[in-house]
Amino acid sequence: MNSNNDPINPTTDDVSANFIHDLIDEDLAPGGRFAGKTVHTRFPPEPNGYLHIGHAKAIVIDFGTAEKYNGLCNLRMDDTNPSTEDVEYVEAIQNDIRWLGYDWGGRFYYASDYFPQMFDFACRLIEKGLAYVCELTPSQIRATRGTLTTPATPSPYRDRPASESLDLFRRMRAGEFPDEAMTLRAKIDLNSGNFNMRDPVLYRILRAHHHRTGDDWCIYPMYDFAHPIEDALEDITHSLCSLEFEDHRPLYDWVIEHIDAPAKPRQIEFARLNINHTVMSKRKLRILVEGGHVSGWDDPRMPTLSGLRRRGYTPASIRNFIERIGVSKVNSMVDYAFLEHCLREDLNQNARRVMAVLRPIKLIIDNYPADRNEKFPVENNPERPEDGVREVSFSRELWIEADDFMETPAKGYFRLFPGNEVRLKSAYIVRCTGCKKDADGQVRVVHAEYDPATRGGSTPDGRRIRGTIHWVDAATAQTAEIRLYDNLFSVEDPDTADQEIINHLNPDSLEVLPDCKIEASLQGCRPPEAFQFLRLGYFCPDNVDSRPDALVFNRSVSLKDSWRPK
RNA sequence: UGGGGUGUCGCCAAGCGGUAAGGCACGGGACUUUGACUCCCGCAUGCGUAGGUUCAAAUCCUGCCACCCCAGCCA
C-alpha cells in the first residue's frame, strides 16, 4: 500500500506507534534480538471461514507493521486441521486481503507445505527423549491432565523407549492405527500451572481429506507444534497474534528451542477487536448464516469483510478505523459509531452527491406550467468543486420525502408546512399551500407555489430560507429498491448477554423500501461506486442484486442528523 | 484455589518520575442552497484501590480489589 494514496490521511497511513513497535524497536536496536535483521511478519488465517473485521485488525497490524519497518509480511494458510478447512475459503481470503489493499508479493504459503519437515522435527524430538507416543484415549488424557491446582498424572507411556515411540510414530504416519488410538506428546512438565506444558499433544491421527495434500497424511500436527515451525521456516521475526495465545508462548518457545529451529521468531500478543452490537467469531457468524437469519456471509449486516464491502464500506475507511483504534492488550469493545464515523469521513470526501427520495410523496407546484421543463446545474460534490456539476431535470410535479412535510409542524421544524417557504435544492423557493390526503389520512400530495425570482434557489431580495430539501422530478425519476440497515443485535454485547445470540437479534435490522424515486443520473451505476443521497446518507448499488434496469441500493451509513423537535 | 494477562473520561487510547495528548460519543455556539460537512467552545484536581518511597508518582515499591484467558487428539 502506498502511504500517499489515501485521500484522507496522506501521511498517516502507517500503523501508528504502539507497544508492539516499541518491542520491535528494542529488538532492532544494536545488541537487540534482531539487530540488523529485516522485520518479517505473517498473517496466518485458517481457511475455515470468511474473514471479518476482527481479522482486518490482524491484517493491518501484520502487514502494516512490515510496511512501517520496510519489512515483509507473508500470507499463510494455517491448514493443519483438514476436518474444518476447505479450499473454498482460500480464494475468498486472498480476495478480501487484496481488497483491503495489501500485497504479499508472491509469499503465499500453506502450513501443509511443511508437513514433511514437521514430521522430521517430531522424529528428532522423539530421539532426544522430548516426545513420546501416548496410547491414552482423549477422555483418558483429559482425566489425567490434572486441575487448576493439582498436577497432571504421568501417562503410562511417558517413559517408553525413544526407539519404541519412533517406531510407533512412523506407523501412525503409515496409517496402521485408527483415529484416536494414539498421539505424539511432548514431554515437558506435568507440574506446570500452565496446562499447555503438561505434555501437550503434538500430533493426532486424523483420517480426513486435506484440501491440498489429499490423503497423503493421516496424522496432522497440532497448532502449538506447527505454528512455531511455520514461523521459523519462513524466517519470521515477529509472530503477532491475539491474547488467548499468551500462555501458549512458553510452548512456542519450547518448540523453537528444542527442534533447533533455523530461526527464533518472537511471539507478541495483542487484544482482539470487538465491536458492540455485533459478534466477532466465525462460529457465531456461522450460526447466523446457517440459521437463515442473514442472507449469507456477505449479508450487508454482517461484520465480514465481504458483508462490509457489499454494505458499501471502503477499504480506506476500514484501514483507517483499525489504525485509529490503536493496539493494546486491553480487552475492549469499540463503538460501532466509530466505524461509521470512519466511513462517513471517507465518503464525505469522495462520494458524488445525488438526489433520491426514500418515502415519496408528490409535490405539485400549482403555478408552474405543466408543459414546462428546466434543467438545473447541481454540484456533484461541494467538497471537491473540481468534480463539477450535472444537469438535473425539474418540472411541475416532483417527488419529495414524506417527512419533509408536516401538516402541523413540530416546534423547530423548518421544512414544508402550510404557509412556509422552503428551498428546493438548486431549483426554486416554494411556499406550501396545503396538502391532500388519501382515505387513510395519509398525506399523498403537497401543494405549493414557486417564486420565479428565485431560480437556482437564490434569494435576490436576501430573504432567509431556513430549509432546503431534496427532490426528484417525477417526469424523469427512476424507481429503485433501497435497503436500510440497523444493528444486527439489539444488545451491545450479544456474546455475553446470552449464549443464545439469536434471541438478541434486532428484528428491525433490515428495512426494504421497494418504491424509491431516484434521479435519472443514477441510471447504470454499478458497485463499488458510492453516492451520498443528499440529506439521507451514503448508498451504493448492491453488488449481488442490483441490475442496470432494476437498481438496488444499500444504505452504507446514514448522515448524522441533529434534528429533533424542540 | 494454580498459571497467564489487564485495569487512565460513556467508548477507544497516549503517557515510560516533573505535575493527565488525541479521536469517537455527548453538550453548547458559528457557518450553511445537505438540520450534513467545516469551525470554535465545553467535557478526568483525576489515572481500580489502600498504603509507602520521593521536593515531585498515572508512572517506582507493597498489599488488596475487579475483570479476561487456560484443563480440544481446535486454531
Tab-separated table of N, CA, C and O in Angstrom, chain A residues 180-245:
chain	number	residue	atom	x	y	z
A	180	GLU	N	-7.583	-41.604	16.918
A	180	GLU	CA	-7.690	-41.536	18.378
A	180	GLU	C	-6.993	-42.684	19.099
A	180	GLU	O	-7.047	-42.767	20.321
A	181	ALA	N	-6.341	-43.571	18.346
A	181	ALA	CA	-5.685	-44.696	19.006
A	181	ALA	C	-4.477	-44.214	19.797
A	181	ALA	O	-4.169	-44.735	20.880
A	182	MET	N	-3.773	-43.241	19.269
A	182	MET	CA	-2.591	-42.734	19.963
A	182	MET	C	-2.226	-41.346	19.447
A	182	MET	O	-2.712	-40.904	18.409
A	183	THR	N	-1.410	-40.669	20.219
A	183	THR	CA	-0.937	-39.331	19.840
A	183	THR	C	0.548	-39.241	20.107
A	183	THR	O	1.109	-40.069	20.836
A	184	LEU	N	1.142	-38.237	19.503
A	184	LEU	CA	2.518	-37.927	19.888
A	184	LEU	C	2.425	-36.776	20.876
A	184	LEU	O	1.750	-35.782	20.616
A	185	ARG	N	3.075	-36.928	22.009
A	185	ARG	CA	3.029	-35.907	23.037
A	185	ARG	C	4.419	-35.406	23.386
A	185	ARG	O	5.383	-36.178	23.416
A	186	ALA	N	4.519	-34.136	23.681
A	186	ALA	CA	5.786	-33.588	24.151
A	186	ALA	C	5.951	-33.975	25.614
A	186	ALA	O	4.970	-34.103	26.341
A	187	LYS	N	7.174	-34.180	26.025
A	187	LYS	CA	7.437	-34.476	27.427
A	187	LYS	C	8.007	-33.211	28.067
A	187	LYS	O	9.175	-32.869	27.876
A	188	ILE	N	7.146	-32.498	28.770
A	188	ILE	CA	7.624	-31.206	29.291
A	188	ILE	C	7.524	-31.122	30.809
A	188	ILE	O	8.486	-31.408	31.514
A	189	ASP	N	6.341	-30.764	31.337
A	189	ASP	CA	6.283	-30.532	32.784
A	189	ASP	C	4.873	-30.764	33.305
A	189	ASP	O	3.990	-29.917	33.147
A	190	LEU	N	4.673	-31.884	33.942
A	190	LEU	CA	3.337	-32.239	34.423
A	190	LEU	C	2.900	-31.386	35.603
A	190	LEU	O	1.729	-31.349	35.964
A	191	ASN	N	3.843	-30.700	36.221
A	191	ASN	CA	3.508	-29.878	37.384
A	191	ASN	C	3.243	-28.428	37.028
A	191	ASN	O	2.910	-27.631	37.898
A	192	SER	N	3.417	-28.109	35.787
A	192	SER	CA	3.273	-26.708	35.407
A	192	SER	C	1.864	-26.182	35.680
A	192	SER	O	0.871	-26.882	35.500
A	193	GLY	N	1.790	-24.939	36.107
A	193	GLY	CA	0.491	-24.309	36.294
A	193	GLY	C	-0.125	-23.986	34.949
A	193	GLY	O	-1.308	-23.690	34.837
A	194	ASN	N	0.683	-24.069	33.926
A	194	ASN	CA	0.240	-23.811	32.557
A	194	ASN	C	-0.088	-25.142	31.888
A	194	ASN	O	0.791	-25.947	31.605
A	195	PHE	N	-1.378	-25.323	31.628
A	195	PHE	CA	-1.805	-26.609	31.058
A	195	PHE	C	-1.097	-26.938	29.749
A	195	PHE	O	-0.926	-28.101	29.412
A	196	ASN	N	-0.722	-25.922	29.041
A	196	ASN	CA	-0.091	-26.156	27.748
A	196	ASN	C	1.232	-26.903	27.867
A	196	ASN	O	1.701	-27.485	26.898
A	197	MET	N	1.809	-26.853	29.047
A	197	MET	CA	3.099	-27.501	29.239
A	197	MET	C	2.963	-28.908	29.828
A	197	MET	O	3.945	-29.604	30.035
A	198	ARG	N	1.738	-29.328	30.132
A	198	ARG	CA	1.545	-30.667	30.726
A	198	ARG	C	1.477	-31.693	29.605
A	198	ARG	O	0.433	-32.262	29.320
A	199	ASP	N	2.599	-31.925	28.999
A	199	ASP	CA	2.721	-32.917	27.923
A	199	ASP	C	1.666	-32.747	26.826
A	199	ASP	O	0.817	-33.631	26.590
A	200	PRO	N	1.731	-31.614	26.160
A	200	PRO	CA	0.734	-31.330	25.114
A	200	PRO	C	0.831	-32.291	23.932
A	200	PRO	O	1.907	-32.806	23.621
A	201	VAL	N	-0.308	-32.528	23.322
A	201	VAL	CA	-0.336	-33.369	22.126
A	201	VAL	C	0.298	-32.595	20.972
A	201	VAL	O	-0.001	-31.417	20.763
A	202	LEU	N	1.177	-33.261	20.244
A	202	LEU	CA	1.860	-32.649	19.108
A	202	LEU	C	1.257	-33.114	17.780
A	202	LEU	O	1.190	-32.366	16.815
A	203	TYR	N	0.883	-34.369	17.744
A	203	TYR	CA	0.314	-34.949	16.526
A	203	TYR	C	-0.875	-35.817	16.877
A	203	TYR	O	-0.870	-36.509	17.896
A	204	ARG	N	-1.899	-35.791	16.029
A	204	ARG	CA	-3.023	-36.692	16.220
A	204	ARG	C	-3.257	-37.441	14.914
A	204	ARG	O	-2.879	-36.975	13.837
A	205	ILE	N	-3.901	-38.590	15.034
A	205	ILE	CA	-4.273	-39.353	13.846
A	205	ILE	C	-5.620	-38.828	13.380
A	205	ILE	O	-6.550	-38.678	14.183
A	206	LEU	N	-5.717	-38.496	12.122
A	206	LEU	CA	-6.951	-37.903	11.630
A	206	LEU	C	-7.131	-38.271	10.168
A	206	LEU	O	-6.400	-37.803	9.297
A	207	ARG	N	-8.100	-39.144	9.930
A	207	ARG	CA	-8.340	-39.526	8.540
A	207	ARG	C	-9.372	-38.586	7.935
A	207	ARG	O	-10.562	-38.824	7.991
A	208	ALA	N	-8.866	-37.505	7.440
A	208	ALA	CA	-9.740	-36.532	6.781
A	208	ALA	C	-9.024	-36.110	5.515
A	208	ALA	O	-7.802	-36.001	5.484
A	209	HIS	N	-9.805	-35.891	4.477
A	209	HIS	CA	-9.210	-35.497	3.200
A	209	HIS	C	-8.775	-34.038	3.293
A	209	HIS	O	-9.582	-33.164	3.594
A	210	HIS	N	-7.491	-33.828	3.049
A	210	HIS	CA	-6.971	-32.467	3.133
A	210	HIS	C	-7.115	-31.777	1.781
A	210	HIS	O	-6.853	-32.369	0.738
A	211	HIS	N	-7.520	-30.501	1.809
A	211	HIS	CA	-7.797	-29.809	0.550
A	211	HIS	C	-6.577	-29.637	-0.334
A	211	HIS	O	-6.697	-29.314	-1.516
A	212	ARG	N	-5.384	-29.834	0.214
A	212	ARG	CA	-4.182	-29.711	-0.618
A	212	ARG	C	-3.394	-31.001	-0.689
A	212	ARG	O	-2.923	-31.396	-1.745
A	213	THR	N	-3.206	-31.643	0.467
A	213	THR	CA	-2.360	-32.829	0.476
A	213	THR	C	-3.167	-34.103	0.266
A	213	THR	O	-2.609	-35.197	0.284
A	214	GLY	N	-4.479	-33.924	0.074
A	214	GLY	CA	-5.316	-35.086	-0.196
A	214	GLY	C	-5.256	-36.103	0.925
A	214	GLY	O	-5.510	-35.768	2.080
A	215	ASP	N	-4.899	-37.334	0.573
A	215	ASP	CA	-4.830	-38.390	1.588
A	215	ASP	C	-3.393	-38.804	1.870
A	215	ASP	O	-3.122	-39.904	2.357
A	216	ASP	N	-2.461	-37.917	1.551
A	216	ASP	CA	-1.046	-38.217	1.804
A	216	ASP	C	-0.761	-38.459	3.275
A	216	ASP	O	0.115	-39.223	3.643
A	217	TRP	N	-1.519	-37.741	4.107
A	217	TRP	CA	-1.256	-37.832	5.537
A	217	TRP	C	-2.503	-38.314	6.273
A	217	TRP	O	-3.618	-37.981	5.895
A	218	CYS	N	-2.236	-39.071	7.346
A	218	CYS	CA	-3.363	-39.406	8.221
A	218	CYS	C	-3.023	-38.964	9.630
A	218	CYS	O	-3.728	-39.254	10.579
A	219	ILE	N	-1.885	-38.288	9.751
A	219	ILE	CA	-1.575	-37.642	11.037
A	219	ILE	C	-1.356	-36.169	10.740
A	219	ILE	O	-0.824	-35.797	9.691
A	220	TYR	N	-1.823	-35.355	11.643
A	220	TYR	CA	-1.694	-33.911	11.447
A	220	TYR	C	-1.155	-33.243	12.710
A	220	TYR	O	-1.524	-33.630	13.822
A	221	PRO	N	-0.278	-32.265	12.526
A	221	PRO	CA	0.311	-31.582	13.692
A	221	PRO	C	-0.696	-30.647	14.334
A	221	PRO	O	-1.544	-30.075	13.671
A	222	MET	N	-0.554	-30.484	15.640
A	222	MET	CA	-1.386	-29.528	16.360
A	222	MET	C	-0.820	-28.121	16.165
A	222	MET	O	0.365	-27.934	15.913
A	223	TYR	N	-1.674	-27.140	16.355
A	223	TYR	CA	-1.261	-25.745	16.205
A	223	TYR	C	0.019	-25.423	16.966
A	223	TYR	O	0.938	-24.798	16.434
A	224	ASP	N	0.062	-25.841	18.234
A	224	ASP	CA	1.192	-25.455	19.080
A	224	ASP	C	2.531	-25.982	18.576
A	224	ASP	O	3.575	-25.400	18.843
A	225	PHE	N	2.474	-27.094	17.873
A	225	PHE	CA	3.707	-27.637	17.315
A	225	PHE	C	3.971	-27.041	15.936
A	225	PHE	O	5.097	-26.673	15.592
A	226	ALA	N	2.906	-26.911	15.158
A	226	ALA	CA	3.061	-26.469	13.777
A	226	ALA	C	3.424	-24.993	13.652
A	226	ALA	O	4.282	-24.623	12.850
A	227	HIS	N	2.772	-24.180	14.444
A	227	HIS	CA	2.923	-22.741	14.218
A	227	HIS	C	4.341	-22.218	14.383
A	227	HIS	O	4.847	-21.494	13.519
A	228	PRO	N	5.006	-22.569	15.473
A	228	PRO	CA	6.388	-22.074	15.607
A	228	PRO	C	7.286	-22.582	14.473
A	228	PRO	O	8.179	-21.854	14.035
A	229	ILE	N	7.015	-23.780	14.007
A	229	ILE	CA	7.829	-24.312	12.910
A	229	ILE	C	7.560	-23.529	11.627
A	229	ILE	O	8.492	-23.150	10.904
A	230	GLU	N	6.293	-23.277	11.361
A	230	GLU	CA	5.949	-22.479	10.170
A	230	GLU	C	6.670	-21.135	10.225
A	230	GLU	O	7.273	-20.690	9.234
A	231	ASP	N	6.577	-20.499	11.375
A	231	ASP	CA	7.219	-19.186	11.519
A	231	ASP	C	8.730	-19.284	11.321
A	231	ASP	O	9.332	-18.459	10.626
A	232	ALA	N	9.313	-20.286	11.928
A	232	ALA	CA	10.768	-20.415	11.851
A	232	ALA	C	11.210	-20.699	10.419
A	232	ALA	O	12.195	-20.133	9.933
A	233	LEU	N	10.501	-21.584	9.736
A	233	LEU	CA	10.886	-21.931	8.365
A	233	LEU	C	10.773	-20.726	7.434
A	233	LEU	O	11.488	-20.631	6.434
A	234	GLU	N	9.871	-19.821	7.751
A	234	GLU	CA	9.717	-18.642	6.901
A	234	GLU	C	10.568	-17.477	7.396
A	234	GLU	O	10.442	-16.359	6.895
A	235	ASP	N	11.374	-17.751	8.406
A	235	ASP	CA	12.264	-16.727	8.942
A	235	ASP	C	11.501	-15.506	9.441
A	235	ASP	O	11.915	-14.360	9.252
A	236	ILE	N	10.349	-15.798	10.057
A	236	ILE	CA	9.560	-14.728	10.652
A	236	ILE	C	10.295	-14.180	11.865
A	236	ILE	O	10.848	-14.952	12.656
A	237	THR	N	10.315	-12.863	11.998
A	237	THR	CA	10.952	-12.306	13.201
A	237	THR	C	9.905	-12.076	14.292
A	237	THR	O	10.137	-12.372	15.456
A	238	HIS	N	8.741	-11.568	13.872
A	238	HIS	CA	7.728	-11.231	14.868
A	238	HIS	C	6.411	-11.906	14.511
A	238	HIS	O	5.817	-11.624	13.481
A	239	SER	N	6.005	-12.800	15.377
A	239	SER	CA	4.794	-13.573	15.170
A	239	SER	C	3.701	-12.943	16.023
A	239	SER	O	3.623	-13.178	17.224
A	240	LEU	N	2.885	-12.102	15.374
A	240	LEU	CA	1.902	-11.319	16.121
A	240	LEU	C	0.572	-12.060	16.154
A	240	LEU	O	0.074	-12.504	15.127
A	241	CYS	N	0.029	-12.213	17.342
A	241	CYS	CA	-1.208	-12.992	17.470
A	241	CYS	C	-2.053	-12.417	18.586
A	241	CYS	O	-1.678	-11.458	19.241
A	242	SER	N	-3.202	-13.031	18.818
A	242	SER	CA	-4.096	-12.457	19.810
A	242	SER	C	-3.851	-13.020	21.205
A	242	SER	O	-3.192	-14.042	21.402
A	243	LEU	N	-4.414	-12.305	22.163
A	243	LEU	CA	-4.159	-12.518	23.589
A	243	LEU	C	-4.315	-13.944	24.098
A	243	LEU	O	-3.577	-14.368	24.988
A	244	GLU	N	-5.272	-14.675	23.534
A	244	GLU	CA	-5.507	-16.004	24.098
A	244	GLU	C	-4.337	-16.955	23.851
A	244	GLU	O	-4.289	-18.043	24.421
A	245	PHE	N	-3.376	-16.529	23.050
A	245	PHE	CA	-2.208	-17.376	22.815
A	245	PHE	C	-1.051	-17.030	23.751
A	245	PHE	O	0.028	-17.596	23.666
